[in-house]
PDB file of C-alpha atoms and ligand atoms in Angstrom:
ATOM      1  CA  MET A 119     131.935  92.399 107.588  1.00 58.00           C
ATOM      2  CA  ILE A 120     129.072  91.253 105.432  1.00 62.00           C
ATOM      3  CA  ALA A 121     130.966  88.196 104.199  1.00 66.00           C
ATOM      4  CA  GLU A 122     131.138  86.831 107.743  1.00 77.00           C
ATOM      5  CA  ARG A 123     127.373  86.674 108.273  1.00 82.00           C
ATOM      6  CA  GLU A 124     124.445  85.521 106.243  1.00 83.00           C
ATOM      7  CA  LYS A 125     123.160  88.425 104.169  1.00 87.00           C
ATOM      8  CA  LYS A 126     119.458  89.076 104.767  1.00 89.00           C
ATOM      9  CA  PHE A 127     117.135  90.331 102.041  1.00 92.00           C
ATOM     10  CA  GLY A 128     114.207  91.533 104.145  1.00 97.00           C
ATOM     11  CA  CYS A 129     112.235  94.601 103.176  1.00 98.00           C
ATOM     12  CA  ILE A 130     108.771  96.142 103.366  1.00 98.00           C
ATOM     13  CA  GLU A 131     106.758  97.068 100.272  1.00 98.00           C
ATOM     14  CA  VAL A 132     103.465  98.983 100.463  1.00 98.00           C
ATOM     15  CA  VAL A 133     100.853  98.931  97.701  1.00 98.00           C
ATOM     16  CA  CYS A 134      98.127 101.467  98.459  1.00 98.00           C
ATOM     17  CA  GLY A 135      95.352 103.451  96.887  1.00 96.00           C
ATOM     18  CA  SER A 136      91.592 103.895  96.792  1.00 95.00           C
ATOM     19  CA  MET A 137      88.881 101.299  96.285  1.00 92.00           C
ATOM     20  CA  PHE A 138      88.922  99.747  92.787  1.00 93.00           C
ATOM     21  CA  SER A 139      92.545 100.812  92.203  1.00 95.00           C
ATOM     22  CA  GLY A 140      93.916  97.293  91.792  1.00 94.00           C
ATOM     23  CA  LYS A 141      95.822  97.057  95.095  1.00 95.00           C
ATOM     24  CA  THR A 142      94.967  93.419  95.670  1.00 92.00           C
ATOM     25  CA  GLU A 143      95.692  92.506  92.055  1.00 92.00           C
ATOM     26  CA  GLU A 144      99.146  94.105  92.403  1.00 96.00           C
ATOM     27  CA  LEU A 145      99.738  92.203  95.670  1.00 96.00           C
ATOM     28  CA  ILE A 146      98.741  88.940  93.993  1.00 93.00           C
ATOM     29  CA  ARG A 147     100.957  89.700  90.985  1.00 94.00           C
ATOM     30  CA  ARG A 148     103.998  90.124  93.234  1.00 96.00           C
ATOM     31  CA  LEU A 149     103.183  86.990  95.239  1.00 95.00           C
ATOM     32  CA  ARG A 150     102.647  84.879  92.101  1.00 92.00           C
ATOM     33  CA  ARG A 151     105.969  86.082  90.692  1.00 95.00           C
ATOM     34  CA  ALA A 152     107.713  85.006  93.913  1.00 95.00           C
ATOM     35  CA  GLN A 153     105.973  81.615  93.805  1.00 92.00           C
ATOM     36  CA  PHE A 154     107.118  81.173  90.228  1.00 93.00           C
ATOM     37  CA  ALA A 155     110.688  81.573  91.504  1.00 96.00           C
ATOM     38  CA  ASN A 156     110.015  78.822  94.087  1.00 97.00           C
ATOM     39  CA  GLN A 157     110.053  81.264  96.993  1.00 97.00           C
ATOM     40  CA  LYS A 158     107.776  80.087  99.777  1.00 96.00           C
ATOM     41  CA  ILE A 159     105.035  82.606 100.550  1.00 96.00           C
ATOM     42  CA  ALA A 160     102.554  83.127 103.374  1.00 96.00           C
ATOM     43  CA  THR A 161      99.534  85.399 102.973  1.00 95.00           C
ATOM     44  CA  PHE A 162      97.342  86.970 105.632  1.00 95.00           C
ATOM     45  CA  LYS A 163      94.335  89.231 105.953  1.00 92.00           C
ATOM     46  CA  PRO A 164      92.425  90.634 108.926  1.00 92.00           C
ATOM     47  CA  VAL A 165      89.598  88.369 110.000  1.00 88.00           C
ATOM     48  CA  ILE A 166      87.186  91.267 109.496  1.00 73.00           C
ATOM     49  CA  ASP A 167      87.194  90.791 105.736  1.00 53.00           C
ATOM     50  CA  VAL A 168      84.776  87.901 105.203  1.00 57.00           C
ATOM     51  CA  ARG A 169      83.343  89.238 101.961  1.00 56.00           C
ATOM     52  CA  TYR A 170      83.977  86.234  99.770  1.00 54.00           C
ATOM     53  CA  SER A 171      86.013  83.447 101.266  1.00 54.00           C
ATOM     54  CA  GLU A 172      87.573  82.494 104.563  1.00 63.00           C
ATOM     55  CA  GLU A 173      90.729  81.163 102.990  1.00 67.00           C
ATOM     56  CA  GLU A 174      91.537  83.422 100.074  1.00 64.00           C
ATOM     57  CA  VAL A 175      92.703  86.917  99.307  1.00 63.00           C
ATOM     58  CA  VAL A 176      90.185  87.638  96.602  1.00 62.00           C
ATOM     59  CA  SER A 177      90.478  90.567  94.279  1.00 59.00           C
ATOM     60  CA  HIS A 178      87.518  92.145  92.543  1.00 58.00           C
ATOM     61  CA  ASP A 179      88.156  90.300  89.307  1.00 56.00           C
ATOM     62  CA  SER A 180      88.382  87.080  91.343  1.00 52.00           C
ATOM     63  CA  HIS A 181      91.996  86.172  90.697  1.00 61.00           C
ATOM     64  CA  SER A 182      92.747  84.807  94.110  1.00 69.00           C
ATOM     65  CA  ILE A 183      95.470  83.434  96.310  1.00 78.00           C
ATOM     66  CA  CYS A 184      95.134  81.433  99.533  1.00 82.00           C
ATOM     67  CA  SER A 185      95.453  83.433 102.726  1.00 86.00           C
ATOM     68  CA  LYS A 186      94.956  82.996 106.433  1.00 90.00           C
ATOM     69  CA  PRO A 187      92.497  85.266 108.237  1.00 91.00           C
ATOM     70  CA  ILE A 188      94.017  86.474 111.538  1.00 93.00           C
ATOM     71  CA  GLN A 189      92.822  88.605 114.446  1.00 91.00           C
ATOM     72  CA  ASN A 190      96.200  89.771 115.704  1.00 95.00           C
ATOM     73  CA  PRO A 191      99.165  90.825 113.520  1.00 97.00           C
ATOM     74  CA  ALA A 192     101.522  89.002 115.930  1.00 98.00           C
ATOM     75  CA  GLU A 193     100.185  85.707 114.523  1.00 97.00           C
ATOM     76  CA  MET A 194     102.284  86.443 111.427  1.00 98.00           C
ATOM     77  CA  LEU A 195     105.442  85.923 113.492  1.00 98.00           C
ATOM     78  CA  ASP A 196     104.664  82.182 113.659  1.00 97.00           C
ATOM     79  CA  ILE A 197     105.406  81.546 109.974  1.00 97.00           C
ATOM     80  CA  ASP A 198     107.698  78.701 108.959  1.00 96.00           C
ATOM     81  CA  PRO A 199     111.357  79.737 108.937  1.00 95.00           C
ATOM     82  CA  ASP A 200     111.617  78.937 105.231  1.00 96.00           C
ATOM     83  CA  VAL A 201     108.963  81.509 104.222  1.00 97.00           C
ATOM     84  CA  LYS A 202     110.662  84.110 102.047  1.00 97.00           C
ATOM     85  CA  VAL A 203     107.730  86.407 101.230  1.00 98.00           C
ATOM     86  CA  VAL A 204     104.774  87.475 103.375  1.00 98.00           C
ATOM     87  CA  GLY A 205     101.734  89.164 101.799  1.00 97.00           C
ATOM     88  CA  VAL A 206      99.075  91.059 103.740  1.00 97.00           C
ATOM     89  CA  ASP A 207      95.827  92.290 102.192  1.00 95.00           C
ATOM     90  CA  GLU A 208      93.480  94.926 103.695  1.00 93.00           C
ATOM     91  CA  VAL A 209      96.315  95.835 106.062  1.00 97.00           C
ATOM     92  CA  GLN A 210      94.616  99.140 106.959  1.00 96.00           C
ATOM     93  CA  PHE A 211      92.189  97.258 109.231  1.00 94.00           C
ATOM     94  CA  PHE A 212      94.954  96.108 111.599  1.00 96.00           C
ATOM     95  CA  ASP A 213      96.007  98.256 114.554  1.00 96.00           C
ATOM     96  CA  ASN A 214      99.432  99.902 114.703  1.00 97.00           C
ATOM     97  CA  SER A 215     101.067  96.759 116.088  1.00 98.00           C
ATOM     98  CA  VAL A 216     101.187  95.531 112.476  1.00 98.00           C
ATOM     99  CA  VAL A 217     104.017  98.023 111.849  1.00 98.00           C
ATOM    100  CA  ASP A 218     106.322  96.402 114.414  1.00 98.00           C
ATOM    101  CA  VAL A 219     105.376  92.937 113.190  1.00 98.00           C
ATOM    102  CA  CYS A 220     106.284  93.884 109.596  1.00 98.00           C
ATOM    103  CA  GLN A 221     109.558  95.406 110.815  1.00 98.00           C
ATOM    104  CA  THR A 222     110.404  92.269 112.805  1.00 98.00           C
ATOM    105  CA  LEU A 223     109.724  90.044 109.791  1.00 98.00           C
ATOM    106  CA  ALA A 224     111.750  92.277 107.474  1.00 98.00           C
ATOM    107  CA  ASN A 225     114.631  92.341 109.969  1.00 97.00           C
ATOM    108  CA  ARG A 226     114.565  88.540 109.978  1.00 97.00           C
ATOM    109  CA  GLY A 227     115.083  88.614 106.217  1.00 97.00           C
ATOM    110  CA  VAL A 228     111.491  88.272 105.006  1.00 98.00           C
ATOM    111  CA  ARG A 229     110.165  90.325 102.094  1.00 98.00           C
ATOM    112  CA  VAL A 230     106.894  91.782 103.413  1.00 98.00           C
ATOM    113  CA  ILE A 231     104.342  93.082 100.890  1.00 98.00           C
ATOM    114  CA  VAL A 232     101.292  94.837 102.315  1.00 98.00           C
ATOM    115  CA  ALA A 233      98.287  96.187 100.417  1.00 97.00           C
ATOM    116  CA  GLY A 234      95.692  98.543 101.818  1.00 97.00           C
ATOM    117  CA  LEU A 235      93.572 101.651 101.570  1.00 96.00           C
ATOM    118  CA  ASP A 236      95.721 104.707 102.233  1.00 96.00           C
ATOM    119  CA  GLN A 237      92.698 106.873 103.160  1.00 96.00           C
ATOM    120  CA  ASP A 238      89.342 106.310 104.793  1.00 93.00           C
ATOM    121  CA  TYR A 239      86.044 107.488 103.280  1.00 90.00           C
ATOM    122  CA  LEU A 240      86.649 111.005 104.683  1.00 92.00           C
ATOM    123  CA  GLY A 241      90.028 111.261 102.984  1.00 94.00           C
ATOM    124  CA  LYS A 242      91.962 110.838 106.264  1.00 95.00           C
ATOM    125  CA  PRO A 243      95.057 108.586 106.481  1.00 97.00           C
ATOM    126  CA  PHE A 244      93.844 105.094 107.365  1.00 96.00           C
ATOM    127  CA  GLY A 245      95.073 103.401 110.583  1.00 96.00           C
ATOM    128  CA  PRO A 246      98.625 102.042 110.315  1.00 98.00           C
ATOM    129  CA  MET A 247      99.126 103.057 106.654  1.00 98.00           C
ATOM    130  CA  PRO A 248     101.123 106.284 107.254  1.00 98.00           C
ATOM    131  CA  ALA A 249     103.572 104.478 109.562  1.00 98.00           C
ATOM    132  CA  LEU A 250     103.893 101.532 107.166  1.00 98.00           C
ATOM    133  CA  MET A 251     104.582 103.897 104.268  1.00 98.00           C
ATOM    134  CA  ALA A 252     107.224 105.685 106.358  1.00 98.00           C
ATOM    135  CA  VAL A 253     109.243 102.573 107.226  1.00 98.00           C
ATOM    136  CA  ALA A 254     108.799 100.787 103.874  1.00 98.00           C
ATOM    137  CA  GLU A 255     111.621 100.478 101.366  1.00 98.00           C
ATOM    138  CA  ASP A 256     109.131 100.859  98.541  1.00 98.00           C
ATOM    139  CA  VAL A 257     105.685 102.483  98.270  1.00 98.00           C
ATOM    140  CA  GLN A 258     103.494 102.213  95.209  1.00 98.00           C
ATOM    141  CA  LYS A 259     100.321 104.225  94.938  1.00 98.00           C
ATOM    142  CA  VAL A 260      97.861 102.735  92.501  1.00 97.00           C
ATOM    143  CA  HIS A 261      94.830 104.615  91.234  1.00 97.00           C
ATOM    144  CA  ALA A 262      91.288 103.952  90.160  1.00 97.00           C
ATOM    145  CA  ILE A 263      89.514 106.086  87.561  1.00 97.00           C
ATOM    146  CA  CYS A 264      87.150 108.799  88.833  1.00 97.00           C
ATOM    147  CA  VAL A 265      83.609 107.708  87.950  1.00 96.00           C
ATOM    148  CA  LYS A 266      82.523 111.346  87.541  1.00 97.00           C
ATOM    149  CA  CYS A 267      85.212 112.846  85.296  1.00 97.00           C
ATOM    150  CA  GLY A 268      87.671 110.149  84.232  1.00 97.00           C
ATOM    151  CA  CYS A 269      90.734 111.612  86.007  1.00 97.00           C
ATOM    152  CA  LEU A 270      92.916 109.433  88.219  1.00 97.00           C
ATOM    153  CA  ALA A 271      91.000 108.710  91.442  1.00 97.00           C
ATOM    154  CA  ASN A 272      92.737 109.006  94.803  1.00 95.00           C
ATOM    155  CA  HIS A 273      89.629 108.808  97.038  1.00 95.00           C
ATOM    156  CA  SER A 274      86.982 106.265  98.025  1.00 93.00           C
ATOM    157  CA  HIS A 275      83.675 108.079  98.297  1.00 91.00           C
ATOM    158  CA  ARG A 276      81.037 106.355 100.376  1.00 87.00           C
ATOM    159  CA  LEU A 277      77.614 106.420  98.786  1.00 85.00           C
ATOM    160  CA  ASN A 278      75.620 105.726 101.969  1.00 76.00           C
ATOM    161  CA  ARG A 279      75.775 107.839 105.121  1.00 68.00           C
ATOM    162  CA  SER A 280      77.151 105.239 107.527  1.00 65.00           C
ATOM    163  CA  LYS A 281      79.755 106.686 109.909  1.00 64.00           C
ATOM    164  CA  ASP A 282      81.241 103.259 110.565  1.00 65.00           C
ATOM    165  CA  LEU A 283      84.871 103.199 109.421  1.00 60.00           C
ATOM    166  CA  VAL A 284      84.610  99.524 108.515  1.00 60.00           C
ATOM    167  CA  VAL A 285      82.092  99.163 105.713  1.00 57.00           C
ATOM    168  CA  LEU A 286      83.598  96.682 103.317  1.00 57.00           C
ATOM    169  CA  GLY A 287      83.878  97.529  99.686  1.00 52.00           C
ATOM    170  CA  GLU A 288      81.053  96.648  97.426  1.00 56.00           C
ATOM    171  CA  LYS A 289      80.389  98.518  94.244  1.00 57.00           C
ATOM    172  CA  ASP A 290      77.100  99.973  95.508  1.00 62.00           C
ATOM    173  CA  VAL A 291      78.724 101.338  98.688  1.00 83.00           C
ATOM    174  CA  TYR A 292      81.831 103.115  97.363  1.00 88.00           C
ATOM    175  CA  GLU A 293      82.882 104.930  94.223  1.00 92.00           C
ATOM    176  CA  PRO A 294      86.374 106.122  93.286  1.00 95.00           C
ATOM    177  CA  LEU A 295      86.711 109.890  92.854  1.00 97.00           C
ATOM    178  CA  CYS A 296      89.496 112.347  92.010  1.00 97.00           C
ATOM    179  CA  ARG A 297      90.400 115.166  94.420  1.00 97.00           C
ATOM    180  CA  ASP A 298      88.119 117.731  92.826  1.00 97.00           C
ATOM    181  CA  CYS A 299      85.045 115.484  92.547  1.00 97.00           C
ATOM    182  CA  PHE A 300      85.661 114.144  96.081  1.00 96.00           C
ATOM    183  CA  ASN A 301      85.751 117.690  97.516  1.00 96.00           C
ATOM    184  CA  GLU A 302      82.495 118.481  95.684  1.00 95.00           C
ATOM    185  CA  SER A 303      80.854 115.339  97.083  1.00 92.00           C
ATOM    186  CA  LEU A 304      81.926 116.259 100.636  1.00 88.00           C
ATOM    187  CA  LYS A 305      80.233 119.648 100.203  1.00 89.00           C
ATOM    188  CA  GLU A 306      77.038 117.982  98.943  1.00 83.00           C
ATOM    189  CA  ASN A 307      76.968 115.621 101.922  1.00 73.00           C
ATOM    190  CA  LYS A 308      77.125 118.404 104.490  1.00 67.00           C
TER     191      LYS A 308
HETATM  192 ZN1   ZN B 443      86.729 113.499  89.085  1.00 78.06          ZN
END
């Protein structure tokens, strides 16, 4: 019976969407709210994201929160036992092992909040995101505004022709587009 063991409150929450949709801001909002309630947090990001700072999750409007850059998702399993909430930014850049790590943490009783791009620049599901969304208790899709027509944007259109999946987001490299404008841009790029 539940009364005979310590109830655990672990879960996985996914915040996802295109570039400039406010994913990181939403992650930071949830982490700040937890901190305000004196819940100990730990925040991580893949070491690949060295855009601004080694030690911070930095959103585009530069509200920031300290984070640890890591190579391997398994490093998250070394958190202090009193950490109640784990945040992960740019989670799409990790390999699929991040899914098991998030599950392990959640099963231990940790609230795991991950933020990432749900699709790559071709509109394909990005890395571990589909699996994370499947096992998560809660998924929130956030949207940017299409720069061409003003509809809700669900896609990150790459403005240069690089085929590299990992080109980090700067305003002159990506633009958010809705489905219709994204499909038009794919036709133009052929
Ligand atoms: Zn549009």
